[in-house]
Amino acid sequence: MQRTVFERNIPAGSVVDHALGGSRQAVFWQDDLGEHPTYPALSAATRADVVVVGGGYTGLWSALRAKQRYPGARVVLVEARSVGWAASGRNGGFCEASLTHGDENGRGRWPDEFDTLTRLGYENLAAMESAMGDLGLDCQWERTGIIDLAVEPHQIDWLQDAAQDAARAGVPHTFLDRAKMRAEIASPTYEAGLVRPDDAALVHPARLATELARVASELGVEIFEQTRVTRLVPPGRGASSDAVLRTTSPAGEATLRADRVILGTNVFPSLLRRYRLHTVPVYDYVVATEPLPADLLGAIGWRGRQGLADLANQFHYYRLTADNRIVFGGYDAVYHYGGRVSRTYENRPRTFRRLTEHLLTTFPQLEGIRLTHRWSGAIDTSTRFCAFFGQAGGGRVQHAAGFTGLGVAATHFAAQVMLDRFDVLDGSPDTERTALQMVRQVPVPFPPEPIAAAGIQATRWALDQADHQGGRRNVLLRSLDALGLGFDS
């Protein structure tokens, strides 16, 4: 079995110890927020036109765009903890145009509408970029693009094929061979690269969440933190019947009534039982360095500040922050039996050590640098690797989840889909978004335990084997591919 570049070039243990020695278990993005607004808990029975559950990107974009569409409506958002504390405040800060978790996944699942999905993805990213200026969102938005990296020889062909597909579609992607890629960014791990200049932006994830909340609040959205929804009773058949949400908070229990409800609960169990098995939580891990001095950053290059990601099944993603830290994450993707979400899963020393080794293998120039932060978060993974849309109560309750680690831009699209569906309910025609098979189809759910854990672990083992066998996929992976199922690392 072949060893990967990260196994062939392991840095000295003392170098890894030094790098990790001063780090602490904390999310860099949240530490970097400084002072930011907080919101009260719900303390009294309330009725709203639209209630949004969840203070991450899905909920925040939904509430903000709802208030823009329906200025006279009372829009209430409730969050069980604080705005942006979970995935929306701790991800890598990559905002990619793809709505389908990459071209291969999208083309394989929806070949007849793939071109439409691609165009809508670019339009969605452009709409977000416009919102940064129009709404005054101060969140370190950088339209840098992204570079896909081959770090093993067999991955070079994949990049060349992707470059040819892009050329046929008239998309401005550029293939860089080994010498050109290493001249762009100096890493001994790089075998080739594919520059995708228009496909992604970088953003400060926690600032994006807090800024969306600020703007939504200024528009008139009522935001309540530390308010957990314990039960949802969808509306009945009568138009006058409200959805009823039971809540609990430090201020006590309260009832929310609403004509319409949007659920943006991400990795946490859906309030609609029918969708409980459609996602599983998978833990992803990240480390961040101290700010790099100018001479060290100059030795690495990276003048374009692009987001970077390699093509392994167990892949790494990394980027520069505004103050020139490297945020480096990925590789391990950890599922815990029963699909539980717990803070205890966030501290995984062997994974943080492995990430640090891989960072130092990628950039040996960093020897002597220290890490300041290490953290983790749970990804809402679906069997189709991208968001799906559900509903209840005759369409008056909308649900979106399953973003599978590529939701920073896709959540904005999801918010528009759910609001479009409300408009259709009021008699408007279907939009281009609501007519999509991607929107209308619900993915196959994960099986119950113990089958889920066994299947996920077997798939992870098979993905690791493929990385060690020149990318060759075994019978299990080929079977899952044929069924349109799988597990994304």
Coordinates of C-alpha atoms in Angstrom, one line a residue:
M1 CA 0.0 0.0 0.0
Q2 CA 1.3 3.4 -0.9
R3 CA 2.0 6.0 1.7
T4 CA 0.7 9.5 1.3
V5 CA 2.9 12.6 1.2
F6 CA 1.8 13.3 4.8
E7 CA 3.1 9.9 5.9
R8 CA 6.3 10.1 3.8
N9 CA 7.3 13.5 5.3
I10 CA 6.4 13.6 8.9
P11 CA 8.0 16.5 10.8
A12 CA 10.0 15.9 14.0
G13 CA 7.9 15.4 17.1
S14 CA 9.7 18.2 18.9
V15 CA 8.6 20.7 16.1
V16 CA 5.0 19.5 16.4
D17 CA 5.2 19.8 20.2
H18 CA 6.5 23.3 20.0
A19 CA 3.8 24.4 17.6
L20 CA 1.0 22.9 19.7
G21 CA 2.4 23.9 23.0
G22 CA 0.9 27.4 23.3
S23 CA -2.5 26.7 21.6
R24 CA -5.8 26.6 23.4
Q25 CA -9.1 25.0 22.8
A26 CA -11.0 27.9 21.4
V27 CA -12.5 29.1 18.1
F28 CA -10.3 31.8 16.6
W29 CA -13.2 33.5 14.7
Q30 CA -15.2 33.9 17.9
D31 CA -12.2 35.1 19.9
D32 CA -11.6 37.6 17.1
L33 CA -15.1 39.1 17.3
G34 CA -14.5 41.4 20.2
E35 CA -17.6 43.3 21.5
H36 CA -20.8 42.4 19.6
P37 CA -24.5 42.7 20.3
T38 CA -26.4 40.2 22.4
Y39 CA -30.2 39.7 22.3
P40 CA -32.7 38.9 25.1
A41 CA -34.4 35.6 25.8
L42 CA -38.1 35.2 24.9
S43 CA -40.1 35.8 28.1
A44 CA -43.7 36.1 27.0
A45 CA -46.2 34.5 24.6
T46 CA -45.8 36.0 21.1
R47 CA -47.4 35.7 17.8
A48 CA -45.6 36.5 14.5
D49 CA -46.2 36.2 10.8
V50 CA -42.9 34.3 10.3
V51 CA -40.9 32.5 13.0
V52 CA -37.4 31.4 12.2
V53 CA -35.8 28.7 14.3
G54 CA -32.0 28.8 14.4
G55 CA -29.5 31.7 14.6
G56 CA -27.0 30.4 12.1
Y57 CA -26.6 31.4 8.5
T58 CA -29.8 29.6 7.3
G59 CA -31.9 31.3 9.9
L60 CA -30.3 34.7 9.7
W61 CA -30.5 34.9 5.9
S62 CA -34.1 33.7 6.0
A63 CA -35.1 36.3 8.6
L64 CA -33.3 39.1 6.9
R65 CA -34.6 38.3 3.4
A66 CA -38.1 37.7 4.8
K67 CA -38.2 41.2 6.3
Q68 CA -37.0 42.6 3.0
R69 CA -39.7 40.8 1.1
Y70 CA -42.5 41.4 3.6
P71 CA -41.6 44.7 5.2
G72 CA -44.9 44.9 7.2
A73 CA -44.6 41.3 8.6
R74 CA -43.6 40.5 12.1
V75 CA -40.5 38.3 11.8
V76 CA -39.2 36.6 14.9
L77 CA -36.0 34.6 15.2
V78 CA -35.2 32.3 18.1
E79 CA -31.8 30.7 18.9
A80 CA -31.2 28.1 21.5
R81 CA -27.8 29.6 22.5
S82 CA -26.2 32.6 20.8
V83 CA -26.2 33.8 17.2
G84 CA -23.5 32.0 15.2
W85 CA -22.1 29.9 18.0
A86 CA -22.2 26.6 16.1
A87 CA -21.1 25.8 12.5
S88 CA -21.8 29.3 11.3
G89 CA -19.3 30.8 13.7
R90 CA -16.5 28.2 13.5
N91 CA -16.2 27.0 9.8
G92 CA -13.2 27.7 7.5
G93 CA -14.7 30.8 6.0
F94 CA -14.9 29.5 2.4
C95 CA -17.8 30.8 0.5
E96 CA -18.1 28.7 -2.6
A97 CA -20.4 29.2 -5.6
S98 CA -21.3 25.5 -5.9
L99 CA -24.7 24.5 -4.6
T100 CA -24.1 20.8 -5.1
H101 CA -20.8 20.3 -3.3
G102 CA -18.8 20.3 -6.4
D103 CA -19.3 19.7 -10.2
E104 CA -18.9 15.9 -10.0
N105 CA -21.6 15.5 -7.4
G106 CA -24.0 17.9 -9.1
R107 CA -23.5 16.5 -12.6
G108 CA -23.9 13.0 -11.4
R109 CA -27.2 13.6 -9.5
W110 CA -28.9 16.2 -11.7
P111 CA -27.3 16.0 -15.2
D112 CA -30.3 17.6 -16.9
E113 CA -30.2 20.7 -14.7
F114 CA -26.5 20.9 -13.8
D115 CA -25.9 23.9 -16.1
T116 CA -28.8 25.7 -14.4
L117 CA -27.5 24.8 -10.9
T118 CA -24.1 26.1 -11.9
R119 CA -25.5 29.4 -13.1
L120 CA -27.7 29.8 -10.1
G121 CA -24.7 29.1 -7.8
Y122 CA -22.7 31.9 -9.4
E123 CA -25.7 34.2 -9.3
N124 CA -26.2 33.4 -5.6
L125 CA -22.5 34.2 -4.8
A126 CA -22.9 37.5 -6.7
A127 CA -26.0 38.3 -4.7
M128 CA -24.1 37.7 -1.5
E129 CA -21.3 39.9 -2.7
S130 CA -23.7 42.7 -3.5
A131 CA -25.3 42.3 -0.1
M132 CA -21.9 42.9 1.5
G133 CA -21.9 46.5 0.2
D134 CA -25.7 47.1 0.0
L135 CA -26.2 46.1 3.7
G136 CA -22.9 47.2 5.0
L137 CA -21.8 43.8 6.2
D138 CA -18.3 44.2 7.8
C139 CA -17.1 40.6 7.6
Q140 CA -13.7 40.6 5.8
W141 CA -15.1 39.5 2.5
E142 CA -12.4 38.7 -0.1
R143 CA -13.2 37.5 -3.6
T144 CA -9.9 35.5 -3.9
G145 CA -11.1 32.4 -5.7
I146 CA -9.8 28.9 -4.8
I147 CA -7.1 26.5 -5.9
D148 CA -7.7 22.8 -6.0
L149 CA -4.5 21.0 -5.3
A150 CA -3.0 17.7 -6.4
V151 CA -0.8 16.4 -3.6
E152 CA -0.4 12.9 -5.1
P153 CA 0.6 12.0 -8.7
H154 CA -2.8 10.3 -9.5
Q155 CA -4.6 13.5 -8.7
I156 CA -3.0 15.4 -11.5
D157 CA -5.2 13.7 -14.1
W158 CA -8.3 14.7 -12.1
L159 CA -7.2 18.3 -12.3
Q160 CA -6.5 18.1 -16.0
D161 CA -9.9 16.6 -16.7
A162 CA -11.5 19.3 -14.6
A163 CA -9.6 22.0 -16.6
Q164 CA -10.8 20.5 -19.9
D165 CA -14.4 20.4 -18.7
A166 CA -14.1 24.0 -17.6
A167 CA -12.6 25.0 -21.0
R168 CA -15.5 23.4 -22.9
A169 CA -17.9 25.3 -20.7
G170 CA -16.1 28.6 -21.1
V171 CA -15.2 28.8 -17.5
P172 CA -11.9 30.6 -16.7
H173 CA -10.1 27.9 -14.8
T174 CA -6.3 27.6 -15.1
F175 CA -4.2 24.4 -14.8
L176 CA -0.8 24.8 -13.1
D177 CA 1.8 22.1 -13.4
R178 CA 4.1 21.2 -10.6
A179 CA 6.7 24.0 -11.2
K180 CA 4.0 26.7 -11.8
M181 CA 2.0 25.7 -8.7
R182 CA 5.1 25.7 -6.5
A183 CA 6.1 29.1 -7.9
E184 CA 2.6 30.4 -6.9
I185 CA 2.7 28.9 -3.4
A186 CA 5.9 27.2 -2.1
S187 CA 4.9 23.8 -0.8
P188 CA 6.9 20.6 -1.5
T189 CA 3.6 18.7 -1.4
Y190 CA 2.1 20.2 -4.5
E191 CA 2.1 18.2 -7.7
A192 CA -0.3 20.5 -9.6
G193 CA -3.1 23.0 -9.1
L194 CA -6.3 24.2 -10.7
V195 CA -7.0 27.9 -10.2
R196 CA -10.7 28.8 -10.0
P197 CA -10.7 32.6 -9.7
D198 CA -14.5 33.2 -9.7
D199 CA -15.7 30.3 -7.7
A200 CA -15.2 31.4 -4.1
A201 CA -14.7 34.2 -1.7
L202 CA -13.3 34.2 1.8
V203 CA -15.2 35.6 4.8
H204 CA -14.8 35.9 8.5
P205 CA -17.5 33.4 9.5
A206 CA -18.4 34.6 13.0
R207 CA -18.5 38.3 11.8
L208 CA -20.8 37.3 9.0
A209 CA -23.2 35.8 11.5
T210 CA -23.1 38.8 13.9
E211 CA -23.4 41.2 11.0
L212 CA -26.4 39.4 9.5
A213 CA -28.1 39.6 13.0
R214 CA -27.3 43.3 13.3
V215 CA -28.7 44.2 10.0
A216 CA -31.8 41.9 10.4
S217 CA -32.4 43.6 13.8
E218 CA -32.1 47.0 12.3
L219 CA -34.7 46.1 9.7
G220 CA -37.1 45.1 12.4
V221 CA -36.5 41.3 12.9
E222 CA -37.0 40.4 16.6
I223 CA -34.1 38.2 17.7
F224 CA -34.2 36.1 20.9
E225 CA -31.2 34.2 22.1
Q226 CA -30.9 31.5 24.8
T227 CA -34.4 30.4 23.7
R228 CA -34.8 26.7 22.8
V229 CA -37.8 25.4 20.9
T230 CA -38.8 22.1 22.5
R231 CA -41.8 21.3 20.4
L232 CA -43.4 22.3 17.1
V233 CA -47.0 21.6 16.3
P234 CA -47.4 22.4 12.5
P235 CA -50.5 24.4 11.5
G236 CA -53.7 22.5 10.7
R237 CA -55.6 22.5 7.4
G238 CA -57.5 25.7 8.2
A239 CA -55.9 29.0 7.0
S240 CA -56.6 30.5 10.4
S241 CA -54.7 27.8 12.2
D242 CA -51.3 28.8 13.6
A243 CA -48.1 26.8 14.0
V244 CA -47.4 26.5 17.7
L245 CA -43.8 26.4 19.1
R246 CA -43.1 25.7 22.7
T247 CA -40.0 27.4 24.0
T248 CA -37.9 27.4 27.2
S249 CA -35.3 30.0 28.2
P250 CA -33.8 31.4 31.4
A251 CA -36.8 33.7 31.5
G252 CA -39.1 30.7 31.6
E253 CA -41.4 28.8 29.2
A254 CA -43.3 30.7 26.5
T255 CA -45.4 29.9 23.4
L256 CA -44.8 31.2 20.0
R257 CA -47.5 31.2 17.4
A258 CA -46.9 31.8 13.7
D259 CA -48.6 31.8 10.4
R260 CA -45.3 30.4 8.9
V261 CA -42.2 28.8 10.2
I262 CA -38.7 28.4 8.8
L263 CA -36.4 25.7 10.4
G264 CA -32.7 26.3 10.1
T265 CA -31.5 23.9 12.8
N266 CA -28.6 22.5 10.8
V267 CA -26.9 19.6 12.6
F268 CA -29.3 19.5 15.5
P269 CA -32.3 17.1 15.4
S270 CA -35.1 18.5 13.2
L271 CA -38.3 19.6 14.9
L272 CA -40.0 17.6 12.1
R273 CA -39.5 14.0 13.0
R274 CA -39.8 12.9 9.4
Y275 CA -36.4 14.4 8.7
R276 CA -34.5 13.2 11.8
L277 CA -32.5 10.5 9.8
H278 CA -31.8 12.7 6.8
T279 CA -28.6 14.1 8.4
V280 CA -25.9 12.9 10.6
P281 CA -23.4 15.1 12.6
V282 CA -19.8 14.6 11.6
Y283 CA -17.1 16.4 13.5
D284 CA -14.5 18.4 11.6
Y285 CA -11.3 19.8 13.2
V286 CA -9.3 23.0 12.7
V287 CA -6.1 24.7 13.9
A288 CA -4.9 28.3 13.5
T289 CA -1.4 29.7 13.6
E290 CA -0.2 32.9 15.1
P291 CA 0.1 35.8 12.5
L292 CA 2.9 35.0 10.1
P293 CA 5.7 37.6 9.9
A294 CA 6.2 39.3 6.5
D295 CA 9.4 37.5 5.7
L296 CA 7.9 34.1 6.4
L297 CA 4.8 34.8 4.4
G298 CA 7.0 36.1 1.6
A299 CA 8.9 32.8 1.6
I300 CA 5.6 30.9 1.1
G301 CA 4.3 33.2 -1.6
W302 CA 0.5 32.9 -1.7
R303 CA 0.2 36.5 -2.9
G304 CA -3.3 35.9 -4.3
R305 CA -4.5 34.8 -0.9
Q306 CA -6.7 32.1 -2.5
G307 CA -8.5 29.5 -0.5
L308 CA -6.7 26.1 -0.9
A309 CA -8.0 22.5 -0.8
D310 CA -6.4 19.3 -1.8
L311 CA -8.2 16.4 -3.7
A312 CA -7.7 13.5 -1.3
N313 CA -10.9 11.8 0.0
Q314 CA -9.6 12.8 3.4
F315 CA -8.8 16.3 2.3
H316 CA -7.4 19.5 3.9
Y317 CA -8.7 23.0 3.4
Y318 CA -6.7 26.1 4.4
R319 CA -6.6 29.9 4.0
L320 CA -5.1 33.1 5.3
T321 CA -7.0 35.4 7.7
A322 CA -7.0 39.2 7.6
D323 CA -4.0 39.2 10.0
N324 CA -2.2 36.5 8.0
R325 CA -2.7 33.5 10.2
I326 CA -3.1 30.2 8.5
V327 CA -6.4 28.4 9.3
F328 CA -5.9 24.7 8.5
G329 CA -8.6 22.1 8.8
G330 CA -10.1 18.9 7.5
Y331 CA -8.7 15.3 7.1
D332 CA -10.4 13.6 10.0
A333 CA -14.2 13.4 9.9
V334 CA -15.5 11.8 13.0
Y335 CA -19.0 10.3 13.6
H336 CA -20.1 9.3 17.0
Y337 CA -22.5 6.5 17.6
G338 CA -26.1 7.6 17.8
G339 CA -25.5 10.8 16.0
R340 CA -24.9 12.7 19.2
V341 CA -23.7 16.3 19.4
S342 CA -21.6 17.1 22.4
R343 CA -18.9 19.5 23.5
T344 CA -16.8 16.6 24.7
Y345 CA -16.3 15.6 21.1
E346 CA -14.6 18.9 20.2
N347 CA -11.3 18.1 22.0
R348 CA -9.6 15.3 20.1
P349 CA -5.8 15.7 20.8
R350 CA -4.7 13.0 18.3
T351 CA -6.5 14.8 15.5
F352 CA -5.1 18.2 16.4
R353 CA -1.6 16.7 16.4
R354 CA -2.2 15.0 13.0
L355 CA -3.4 18.3 11.6
T356 CA -0.4 20.1 12.9
E357 CA 1.9 17.5 11.4
H358 CA 0.2 17.9 8.0
L359 CA 0.4 21.7 8.2
L360 CA 4.1 21.4 8.8
T361 CA 4.5 18.9 6.0
T362 CA 2.7 21.3 3.7
F363 CA 4.8 24.3 4.8
P364 CA 8.1 23.2 6.4
Q365 CA 9.0 26.9 6.4
L366 CA 6.7 27.1 9.4
E367 CA 9.1 25.3 11.7
G368 CA 9.3 27.3 14.9
I369 CA 5.8 28.9 14.5
R370 CA 3.2 28.4 17.2
L371 CA -0.5 27.6 16.9
T372 CA -2.8 29.8 19.0
H373 CA -6.2 28.1 18.5
R374 CA -7.6 24.6 18.0
W375 CA -11.3 23.8 17.7
S376 CA -14.0 21.6 16.1
G377 CA -17.6 21.7 15.0
A378 CA -20.2 19.4 13.7
I379 CA -21.2 19.3 10.0
D380 CA -24.8 18.3 9.0
T381 CA -24.1 15.6 6.5
S382 CA -26.7 14.3 4.1
T383 CA -26.5 11.3 1.8
R384 CA -26.4 13.5 -1.3
F385 CA -23.6 15.8 0.1
C386 CA -25.6 19.0 -0.3
A387 CA -28.7 20.8 1.1
F388 CA -32.2 19.3 0.9
F389 CA -35.5 21.0 1.4
G390 CA -38.5 19.6 3.4
Q391 CA -41.8 21.0 4.5
A392 CA -44.9 20.3 6.6
G393 CA -48.2 21.9 7.4
G394 CA -49.2 22.3 3.8
G395 CA -46.0 24.2 3.0
R396 CA -46.3 26.7 5.9
V397 CA -43.4 25.1 7.7
Q398 CA -40.2 25.0 5.6
H399 CA -37.0 23.1 6.5
A400 CA -33.5 23.1 5.0
A401 CA -30.5 21.1 6.2
G402 CA -27.7 18.7 5.0
F403 CA -25.2 21.3 3.7
T404 CA -22.4 18.8 4.3
G405 CA -19.7 21.4 5.0
L406 CA -20.3 23.7 2.0
G407 CA -23.1 25.9 3.4
V408 CA -21.7 29.4 3.7
A409 CA -23.1 30.4 0.3
A410 CA -25.7 27.6 0.0
T411 CA -27.6 28.8 3.1
H412 CA -28.4 32.1 1.3
F413 CA -29.8 30.1 -1.6
A414 CA -31.8 27.9 0.8
A415 CA -33.3 31.0 2.4
Q416 CA -34.5 32.3 -1.0
V417 CA -35.9 28.8 -1.9
M418 CA -38.0 28.6 1.3
L419 CA -39.3 32.2 0.9
D420 CA -40.1 31.4 -2.7
R421 CA -42.2 28.5 -1.5
F422 CA -44.1 30.8 0.8
D423 CA -44.9 33.0 -2.2
V424 CA -46.0 30.0 -4.2
L425 CA -48.3 29.1 -1.4
D426 CA -49.9 32.6 -1.8
G427 CA -50.5 32.0 -5.4
S428 CA -47.3 33.1 -7.1
P429 CA -46.0 30.8 -9.9
D430 CA -43.1 28.5 -9.2
T431 CA -39.7 30.2 -9.5
E432 CA -36.7 28.8 -11.3
R433 CA -35.4 27.8 -7.8
T434 CA -38.6 26.0 -6.6
A435 CA -38.9 24.1 -9.9
L436 CA -35.5 22.4 -9.5
Q437 CA -35.4 18.6 -9.0
M438 CA -32.6 19.4 -6.6
V439 CA -35.1 21.3 -4.5
R440 CA -38.1 19.0 -5.0
Q441 CA -36.3 15.7 -4.3
V442 CA -35.5 14.6 -0.7
P443 CA -32.4 12.4 -0.3
V444 CA -32.4 8.9 1.1
P445 CA -32.2 9.0 4.9
F446 CA -29.4 7.4 6.8
P447 CA -30.3 4.0 8.3
P448 CA -30.9 3.7 12.1
E449 CA -28.2 2.5 14.5
P450 CA -26.3 0.3 14.7
I451 CA -26.3 0.1 10.9
A452 CA -25.5 3.9 10.5
A453 CA -22.3 3.7 12.6
A454 CA -21.1 0.5 10.9
G455 CA -21.8 1.8 7.4
I456 CA -20.1 5.2 8.1
Q457 CA -17.0 3.7 9.6
A458 CA -16.7 1.1 6.8
T459 CA -17.0 3.9 4.2
R460 CA -14.4 6.1 6.0
W461 CA -12.0 3.1 6.0
A462 CA -12.7 2.6 2.3
L463 CA -12.0 6.2 1.5
D464 CA -8.7 6.0 3.4
Q465 CA -7.8 2.9 1.4
A466 CA -8.5 4.7 -1.8
D467 CA -6.2 7.6 -0.8
H468 CA -3.5 4.9 -0.3
Q469 CA -4.2 3.1 -3.5
G470 CA -3.8 5.8 -6.2
G471 CA -7.4 6.8 -5.8
R472 CA -8.8 3.4 -6.8
R473 CA -12.3 2.9 -5.2
N474 CA -13.2 -0.5 -3.9
V475 CA -16.4 -2.4 -4.3
L476 CA -18.1 -0.7 -1.4
L477 CA -17.4 2.8 -2.7
R478 CA -18.3 1.9 -6.3
S479 CA -21.6 0.4 -5.0
L480 CA -22.4 3.6 -3.0
D481 CA -21.5 5.7 -6.1
A482 CA -24.0 3.6 -8.2
L483 CA -26.7 4.1 -5.6
G484 CA -26.0 7.8 -5.2
L485 CA -25.1 7.3 -1.6
G486 CA -21.9 7.8 0.4
F487 CA -20.1 9.7 3.1
D488 CA -18.1 12.8 2.5
S489 CA -14.9 13.2 4.5

